[in-house]
């Protein structure tokens, strides 16, 4: 099973923060950056948003990283009105399938999450596709929530390019997060609920093992 063990303390605080935001401000009336800052102030957690192909596998990878409190699948890069699976699958909404990672910076740093993203979660040299999935909705992207994340993401890409880690250019986009729209409930925690589905077995289960071998100190 691939369910994540969460800290009760952080789970309760995160829930309280989200309930307060939901009561005070309509869901789409607050910017993603403001929401991220408010929740960070209340819970001590920070937010990272990554896109790297089908969100099922990316979600599962980050759920196995120590210090990660929660991971949610969703859509980023386009408008809220077009944030549904059918529309996004057309490749014409501007959205990418993405995951929102809430993490404890005292346990895992943003640069460490970037390493997992680039080395384990996907192939950052594939343009507008990832493995068998083709289209701009499967692009490689980092949606930063502040200028520090932007700086760190760009520095990581530069280092990968300087080291010629892949032998091919990194095509990952780095752009500010405008909003994050949750995907439909049946997409959430997908790998854990469908571990034997052929797509999952072929494309995503190997990522979990790669994480364990590549980053044993971060694996849980």
PDB file of C-alpha atoms in Angstrom:
ATOM      1  CA  UNK A   1       0.000   0.000   0.000  1.00  0.00           C
ATOM      2  CA  UNK A   2       1.136   3.506  -0.702  1.00  0.00           C
ATOM      3  CA  UNK A   3      -0.842   5.581   1.795  1.00  0.00           C
ATOM      4  CA  UNK A   4       1.221   8.243   3.490  1.00  0.00           C
ATOM      5  CA  UNK A   5       1.665   8.378   7.248  1.00  0.00           C
ATOM      6  CA  UNK A   6       0.926  11.949   8.295  1.00  0.00           C
ATOM      7  CA  UNK A   7       1.703  13.883  11.406  1.00  0.00           C
ATOM      8  CA  UNK A   8      -1.566  14.360  13.315  1.00  0.00           C
ATOM      9  CA  UNK A   9      -0.446  17.773  14.445  1.00  0.00           C
ATOM     10  CA  UNK A  10       0.260  19.092  10.956  1.00  0.00           C
ATOM     11  CA  UNK A  11      -2.844  17.418   9.541  1.00  0.00           C
ATOM     12  CA  UNK A  12      -5.147  19.145  12.035  1.00  0.00           C
ATOM     13  CA  UNK A  13      -3.463  22.533  11.592  1.00  0.00           C
ATOM     14  CA  UNK A  14      -3.660  22.297   7.800  1.00  0.00           C
ATOM     15  CA  UNK A  15      -7.349  21.403   7.989  1.00  0.00           C
ATOM     16  CA  UNK A  16      -8.078  24.334  10.309  1.00  0.00           C
ATOM     17  CA  UNK A  17      -6.228  26.720   7.976  1.00  0.00           C
ATOM     18  CA  UNK A  18      -8.179  25.549   4.940  1.00  0.00           C
ATOM     19  CA  UNK A  19     -11.517  25.759   6.783  1.00  0.00           C
ATOM     20  CA  UNK A  20     -10.776  29.311   7.935  1.00  0.00           C
ATOM     21  CA  UNK A  21      -9.880  30.361   4.391  1.00  0.00           C
ATOM     22  CA  UNK A  22     -13.001  28.715   3.023  1.00  0.00           C
ATOM     23  CA  UNK A  23     -15.225  30.582   5.493  1.00  0.00           C
ATOM     24  CA  UNK A  24     -13.621  33.992   5.121  1.00  0.00           C
ATOM     25  CA  UNK A  25     -13.015  34.045   1.368  1.00  0.00           C
ATOM     26  CA  UNK A  26     -14.778  32.359  -1.580  1.00  0.00           C
ATOM     27  CA  UNK A  27     -12.761  29.490  -3.092  1.00  0.00           C
ATOM     28  CA  UNK A  28     -11.563  31.284  -6.227  1.00  0.00           C
ATOM     29  CA  UNK A  29     -11.538  34.849  -4.869  1.00  0.00           C
ATOM     30  CA  UNK A  30      -8.145  34.607  -3.208  1.00  0.00           C
ATOM     31  CA  UNK A  31      -4.940  34.256  -5.190  1.00  0.00           C
ATOM     32  CA  UNK A  32      -2.899  31.091  -4.872  1.00  0.00           C
ATOM     33  CA  UNK A  33       0.024  33.087  -3.493  1.00  0.00           C
ATOM     34  CA  UNK A  34      -2.073  34.710  -0.773  1.00  0.00           C
ATOM     35  CA  UNK A  35      -3.579  31.363   0.194  1.00  0.00           C
ATOM     36  CA  UNK A  36      -0.139  29.767   0.349  1.00  0.00           C
ATOM     37  CA  UNK A  37       1.212  32.512   2.602  1.00  0.00           C
ATOM     38  CA  UNK A  38      -1.827  32.403   4.890  1.00  0.00           C
ATOM     39  CA  UNK A  39      -1.644  28.655   5.333  1.00  0.00           C
ATOM     40  CA  UNK A  40       2.118  28.761   5.879  1.00  0.00           C
ATOM     41  CA  UNK A  41       1.681  31.337   8.635  1.00  0.00           C
ATOM     42  CA  UNK A  42      -0.960  29.227  10.375  1.00  0.00           C
ATOM     43  CA  UNK A  43       0.540  25.749  10.006  1.00  0.00           C
ATOM     44  CA  UNK A  44       4.259  26.183   9.405  1.00  0.00           C
ATOM     45  CA  UNK A  45       3.885  24.223   6.177  1.00  0.00           C
ATOM     46  CA  UNK A  46       5.010  25.524   2.790  1.00  0.00           C
ATOM     47  CA  UNK A  47       3.539  24.812  -0.640  1.00  0.00           C
ATOM     48  CA  UNK A  48       5.199  23.626  -3.839  1.00  0.00           C
ATOM     49  CA  UNK A  49       3.422  22.971  -7.143  1.00  0.00           C
ATOM     50  CA  UNK A  50       4.900  20.739  -9.851  1.00  0.00           C
ATOM     51  CA  UNK A  51       3.726  19.436 -13.218  1.00  0.00           C
ATOM     52  CA  UNK A  52       5.451  16.444 -14.764  1.00  0.00           C
ATOM     53  CA  UNK A  53       3.112  14.389 -16.884  1.00  0.00           C
ATOM     54  CA  UNK A  54       0.152  12.422 -15.537  1.00  0.00           C
ATOM     55  CA  UNK A  55      -0.416  13.555 -11.983  1.00  0.00           C
ATOM     56  CA  UNK A  56      -1.017  10.018 -10.695  1.00  0.00           C
ATOM     57  CA  UNK A  57       2.665   9.108 -10.596  1.00  0.00           C
ATOM     58  CA  UNK A  58       3.949  12.502  -9.470  1.00  0.00           C
ATOM     59  CA  UNK A  59       1.433  12.458  -6.625  1.00  0.00           C
ATOM     60  CA  UNK A  60       2.573   9.019  -5.499  1.00  0.00           C
ATOM     61  CA  UNK A  61       6.265   9.934  -5.561  1.00  0.00           C
ATOM     62  CA  UNK A  62       5.867  12.960  -3.309  1.00  0.00           C
ATOM     63  CA  UNK A  63       3.606  11.050  -0.918  1.00  0.00           C
ATOM     64  CA  UNK A  64       6.665   8.896  -0.186  1.00  0.00           C
ATOM     65  CA  UNK A  65       8.936  11.828   0.708  1.00  0.00           C
ATOM     66  CA  UNK A  66       9.635  12.444   4.387  1.00  0.00           C
ATOM     67  CA  UNK A  67       8.424  15.829   5.560  1.00  0.00           C
ATOM     68  CA  UNK A  68       5.570  15.981   3.045  1.00  0.00           C
ATOM     69  CA  UNK A  69       2.272  16.500   4.863  1.00  0.00           C
ATOM     70  CA  UNK A  70      -0.088  16.207   1.889  1.00  0.00           C
ATOM     71  CA  UNK A  71      -0.187  15.925  -1.894  1.00  0.00           C
ATOM     72  CA  UNK A  72      -3.173  16.806  -4.070  1.00  0.00           C
ATOM     73  CA  UNK A  73      -3.685  16.333  -7.788  1.00  0.00           C
ATOM     74  CA  UNK A  74      -5.072  19.238  -9.785  1.00  0.00           C
ATOM     75  CA  UNK A  75      -4.690  21.667 -12.639  1.00  0.00           C
ATOM     76  CA  UNK A  76      -2.473  24.758 -12.920  1.00  0.00           C
ATOM     77  CA  UNK A  77      -1.588  27.224 -15.649  1.00  0.00           C
ATOM     78  CA  UNK A  78      -5.034  27.939 -17.086  1.00  0.00           C
ATOM     79  CA  UNK A  79      -8.294  29.523 -15.974  1.00  0.00           C
ATOM     80  CA  UNK A  80     -10.496  28.112 -13.203  1.00  0.00           C
ATOM     81  CA  UNK A  81     -13.485  27.856 -15.537  1.00  0.00           C
ATOM     82  CA  UNK A  82     -11.724  25.242 -17.647  1.00  0.00           C
ATOM     83  CA  UNK A  83     -10.245  23.219 -14.797  1.00  0.00           C
ATOM     84  CA  UNK A  84     -11.867  19.854 -15.331  1.00  0.00           C
ATOM     85  CA  UNK A  85     -10.414  16.633 -16.679  1.00  0.00           C
ATOM     86  CA  UNK A  86     -12.398  16.562 -19.917  1.00  0.00           C
ATOM     87  CA  UNK A  87     -11.445  20.123 -20.858  1.00  0.00           C
ATOM     88  CA  UNK A  88      -7.815  19.830 -19.762  1.00  0.00           C
ATOM     89  CA  UNK A  89      -7.424  16.599 -21.734  1.00  0.00           C
ATOM     90  CA  UNK A  90      -8.060  18.541 -24.934  1.00  0.00           C
ATOM     91  CA  UNK A  91      -4.716  20.286 -24.477  1.00  0.00           C
ATOM     92  CA  UNK A  92      -6.295  23.657 -25.262  1.00  0.00           C
ATOM     93  CA  UNK A  93      -6.978  25.078 -21.792  1.00  0.00           C
ATOM     94  CA  UNK A  94      -3.469  26.196 -20.853  1.00  0.00           C
ATOM     95  CA  UNK A  95      -3.630  23.901 -17.843  1.00  0.00           C
ATOM     96  CA  UNK A  96      -1.108  21.238 -16.939  1.00  0.00           C
ATOM     97  CA  UNK A  97      -1.844  18.244 -14.761  1.00  0.00           C
ATOM     98  CA  UNK A  98      -0.075  19.221 -11.552  1.00  0.00           C
ATOM     99  CA  UNK A  99       0.342  18.347  -7.892  1.00  0.00           C
ATOM    100  CA  UNK A 100       0.252  20.615  -4.864  1.00  0.00           C
ATOM    101  CA  UNK A 101       2.736  19.503  -2.230  1.00  0.00           C
ATOM    102  CA  UNK A 102       2.476  20.824   1.313  1.00  0.00           C
ATOM    103  CA  UNK A 103       5.681  20.184   3.220  1.00  0.00           C
ATOM    104  CA  UNK A 104       7.435  20.899   6.490  1.00  0.00           C
ATOM    105  CA  UNK A 105      10.626  22.863   5.630  1.00  0.00           C
ATOM    106  CA  UNK A 106      12.199  21.686   8.898  1.00  0.00           C
ATOM    107  CA  UNK A 107      12.107  18.122   7.554  1.00  0.00           C
ATOM    108  CA  UNK A 108      12.534  18.505   3.807  1.00  0.00           C
ATOM    109  CA  UNK A 109      13.718  21.538   1.868  1.00  0.00           C
ATOM    110  CA  UNK A 110      12.430  22.966  -1.373  1.00  0.00           C
ATOM    111  CA  UNK A 111      15.751  22.186  -3.149  1.00  0.00           C
ATOM    112  CA  UNK A 112      15.356  18.559  -2.043  1.00  0.00           C
ATOM    113  CA  UNK A 113      11.847  18.476  -3.494  1.00  0.00           C
ATOM    114  CA  UNK A 114      13.265  19.897  -6.722  1.00  0.00           C
ATOM    115  CA  UNK A 115      15.792  17.057  -6.843  1.00  0.00           C
ATOM    116  CA  UNK A 116      13.029  14.498  -6.442  1.00  0.00           C
ATOM    117  CA  UNK A 117      10.987  16.234  -9.120  1.00  0.00           C
ATOM    118  CA  UNK A 118      13.797  16.322 -11.667  1.00  0.00           C
ATOM    119  CA  UNK A 119      15.459  12.978 -10.978  1.00  0.00           C
ATOM    120  CA  UNK A 120      12.582  10.702  -9.959  1.00  0.00           C
ATOM    121  CA  UNK A 121       9.126  12.090 -10.685  1.00  0.00           C
ATOM    122  CA  UNK A 122       9.514  12.695 -14.432  1.00  0.00           C
ATOM    123  CA  UNK A 123      11.846  13.308 -17.378  1.00  0.00           C
ATOM    124  CA  UNK A 124      12.376  17.086 -17.691  1.00  0.00           C
ATOM    125  CA  UNK A 125      13.758  16.798 -21.231  1.00  0.00           C
ATOM    126  CA  UNK A 126      10.464  15.715 -22.808  1.00  0.00           C
ATOM    127  CA  UNK A 127       8.603  18.632 -24.368  1.00  0.00           C
ATOM    128  CA  UNK A 128       4.813  18.638 -23.989  1.00  0.00           C
ATOM    129  CA  UNK A 129       4.688  14.965 -23.187  1.00  0.00           C
ATOM    130  CA  UNK A 130       5.723  12.420 -20.615  1.00  0.00           C
ATOM    131  CA  UNK A 131       6.150   8.812 -21.585  1.00  0.00           C
ATOM    132  CA  UNK A 132       2.984   7.623 -23.339  1.00  0.00           C
ATOM    133  CA  UNK A 133       1.059  10.833 -22.598  1.00  0.00           C
ATOM    134  CA  UNK A 134       1.259  13.570 -25.222  1.00  0.00           C
ATOM    135  CA  UNK A 135       0.046  17.179 -25.087  1.00  0.00           C
ATOM    136  CA  UNK A 136       0.769  20.481 -23.381  1.00  0.00           C
ATOM    137  CA  UNK A 137      -1.280  19.311 -20.391  1.00  0.00           C
ATOM    138  CA  UNK A 138       1.558  16.870 -19.682  1.00  0.00           C
ATOM    139  CA  UNK A 139       4.336  19.463 -19.866  1.00  0.00           C
ATOM    140  CA  UNK A 140       7.124  19.821 -17.353  1.00  0.00           C
ATOM    141  CA  UNK A 141       6.564  22.910 -15.200  1.00  0.00           C
ATOM    142  CA  UNK A 142       7.310  24.422 -11.822  1.00  0.00           C
ATOM    143  CA  UNK A 143       4.735  26.870 -10.493  1.00  0.00           C
ATOM    144  CA  UNK A 144       6.571  28.912  -7.870  1.00  0.00           C
ATOM    145  CA  UNK A 145       4.818  30.543  -4.925  1.00  0.00           C
ATOM    146  CA  UNK A 146       7.475  33.177  -4.167  1.00  0.00           C
ATOM    147  CA  UNK A 147      10.650  34.653  -5.612  1.00  0.00           C
ATOM    148  CA  UNK A 148      12.847  32.365  -3.505  1.00  0.00           C
ATOM    149  CA  UNK A 149      11.276  29.287  -5.097  1.00  0.00           C
ATOM    150  CA  UNK A 150      11.719  30.876  -8.518  1.00  0.00           C
ATOM    151  CA  UNK A 151      15.416  31.516  -7.851  1.00  0.00           C
ATOM    152  CA  UNK A 152      16.004  27.997  -6.548  1.00  0.00           C
ATOM    153  CA  UNK A 153      14.172  26.361  -9.458  1.00  0.00           C
ATOM    154  CA  UNK A 154      16.120  28.322 -12.066  1.00  0.00           C
ATOM    155  CA  UNK A 155      19.385  27.564 -10.276  1.00  0.00           C
ATOM    156  CA  UNK A 156      18.579  23.854 -10.250  1.00  0.00           C
ATOM    157  CA  UNK A 157      17.849  23.863 -13.975  1.00  0.00           C
ATOM    158  CA  UNK A 158      21.070  25.731 -14.651  1.00  0.00           C
ATOM    159  CA  UNK A 159      23.023  23.196 -12.618  1.00  0.00           C
ATOM    160  CA  UNK A 160      21.454  20.280 -14.464  1.00  0.00           C
ATOM    161  CA  UNK A 161      22.337  21.938 -17.762  1.00  0.00           C
ATOM    162  CA  UNK A 162      25.917  22.715 -16.679  1.00  0.00           C
ATOM    163  CA  UNK A 163      26.424  19.143 -15.491  1.00  0.00           C
ATOM    164  CA  UNK A 164      24.789  17.770 -18.660  1.00  0.00           C
ATOM    165  CA  UNK A 165      22.865  15.436 -16.420  1.00  0.00           C
ATOM    166  CA  UNK A 166      20.576  14.245 -19.200  1.00  0.00           C
ATOM    167  CA  UNK A 167      22.572  14.898 -22.336  1.00  0.00           C
ATOM    168  CA  UNK A 168      19.566  16.824 -23.630  1.00  0.00           C
ATOM    169  CA  UNK A 169      18.163  20.282 -22.771  1.00  0.00           C
ATOM    170  CA  UNK A 170      15.854  20.631 -19.773  1.00  0.00           C
ATOM    171  CA  UNK A 171      12.548  22.029 -21.057  1.00  0.00           C
ATOM    172  CA  UNK A 172      10.872  22.645 -17.685  1.00  0.00           C
ATOM    173  CA  UNK A 173       8.879  25.883 -17.519  1.00  0.00           C
ATOM    174  CA  UNK A 174       9.233  28.051 -14.409  1.00  0.00           C
ATOM    175  CA  UNK A 175       6.252  30.321 -13.892  1.00  0.00           C
ATOM    176  CA  UNK A 176       4.354  31.988 -11.050  1.00  0.00           C
ATOM    177  CA  UNK A 177       1.423  30.087  -9.600  1.00  0.00           C
ATOM    178  CA  UNK A 178      -1.792  31.957 -10.303  1.00  0.00           C
ATOM    179  CA  UNK A 179      -4.183  29.357  -8.959  1.00  0.00           C
ATOM    180  CA  UNK A 180      -4.396  25.664  -8.280  1.00  0.00           C
ATOM    181  CA  UNK A 181      -7.627  23.845  -9.048  1.00  0.00           C
ATOM    182  CA  UNK A 182      -8.239  20.471  -7.456  1.00  0.00           C
ATOM    183  CA  UNK A 183      -8.815  17.568  -9.813  1.00  0.00           C
ATOM    184  CA  UNK A 184     -11.852  15.355  -9.517  1.00  0.00           C
ATOM    185  CA  UNK A 185     -12.019  13.082  -6.424  1.00  0.00           C
ATOM    186  CA  UNK A 186     -11.357   9.927  -8.436  1.00  0.00           C
ATOM    187  CA  UNK A 187      -7.926  11.279  -9.407  1.00  0.00           C
ATOM    188  CA  UNK A 188      -6.806  11.788  -5.804  1.00  0.00           C
ATOM    189  CA  UNK A 189      -4.340   9.269  -4.314  1.00  0.00           C
ATOM    190  CA  UNK A 190      -4.804   7.269  -7.489  1.00  0.00           C
ATOM    191  CA  UNK A 191      -1.789   4.967  -7.312  1.00  0.00           C
ATOM    192  CA  UNK A 192      -2.532   3.910  -3.744  1.00  0.00           C
ATOM    193  CA  UNK A 193      -6.089   3.004  -4.708  1.00  0.00           C
ATOM    194  CA  UNK A 194      -5.198   1.281  -8.010  1.00  0.00           C
ATOM    195  CA  UNK A 195      -1.754  -0.291  -7.468  1.00  0.00           C
ATOM    196  CA  UNK A 196      -2.296  -3.113  -9.960  1.00  0.00           C
ATOM    197  CA  UNK A 197      -3.707  -1.096 -12.858  1.00  0.00           C
ATOM    198  CA  UNK A 198      -1.462  -1.755 -15.917  1.00  0.00           C
ATOM    199  CA  UNK A 199      -0.729   1.950 -16.545  1.00  0.00           C
ATOM    200  CA  UNK A 200       0.315   2.351 -12.902  1.00  0.00           C
ATOM    201  CA  UNK A 201       2.416  -0.819 -12.854  1.00  0.00           C
ATOM    202  CA  UNK A 202       4.285   0.093 -16.033  1.00  0.00           C
ATOM    203  CA  UNK A 203       4.712   3.857 -15.690  1.00  0.00           C
ATOM    204  CA  UNK A 204       4.453   4.799 -12.020  1.00  0.00           C
ATOM    205  CA  UNK A 205       5.336   1.957  -9.669  1.00  0.00           C
ATOM    206  CA  UNK A 206       8.994   2.018 -10.880  1.00  0.00           C
ATOM    207  CA  UNK A 207       9.227   5.662  -9.768  1.00  0.00           C
ATOM    208  CA  UNK A 208       8.544   4.669  -6.174  1.00  0.00           C
ATOM    209  CA  UNK A 209      11.368   2.139  -6.234  1.00  0.00           C
ATOM    210  CA  UNK A 210      13.640   4.685  -7.942  1.00  0.00           C
ATOM    211  CA  UNK A 211      12.937   7.158  -5.148  1.00  0.00           C
ATOM    212  CA  UNK A 212      13.797   4.552  -2.519  1.00  0.00           C
ATOM    213  CA  UNK A 213      17.119   3.744  -4.170  1.00  0.00           C
ATOM    214  CA  UNK A 214      18.094   7.275  -5.261  1.00  0.00           C
ATOM    215  CA  UNK A 215      17.092   9.127  -2.075  1.00  0.00           C
ATOM    216  CA  UNK A 216      16.984   6.579   0.781  1.00  0.00           C
ATOM    217  CA  UNK A 217      17.226   9.284   3.443  1.00  0.00           C
ATOM    218  CA  UNK A 218      14.095  10.973   2.099  1.00  0.00           C
ATOM    219  CA  UNK A 219      12.062   7.842   1.429  1.00  0.00           C
ATOM    220  CA  UNK A 220       9.191   6.768   3.655  1.00  0.00           C
TER     221      UNK A 220
END
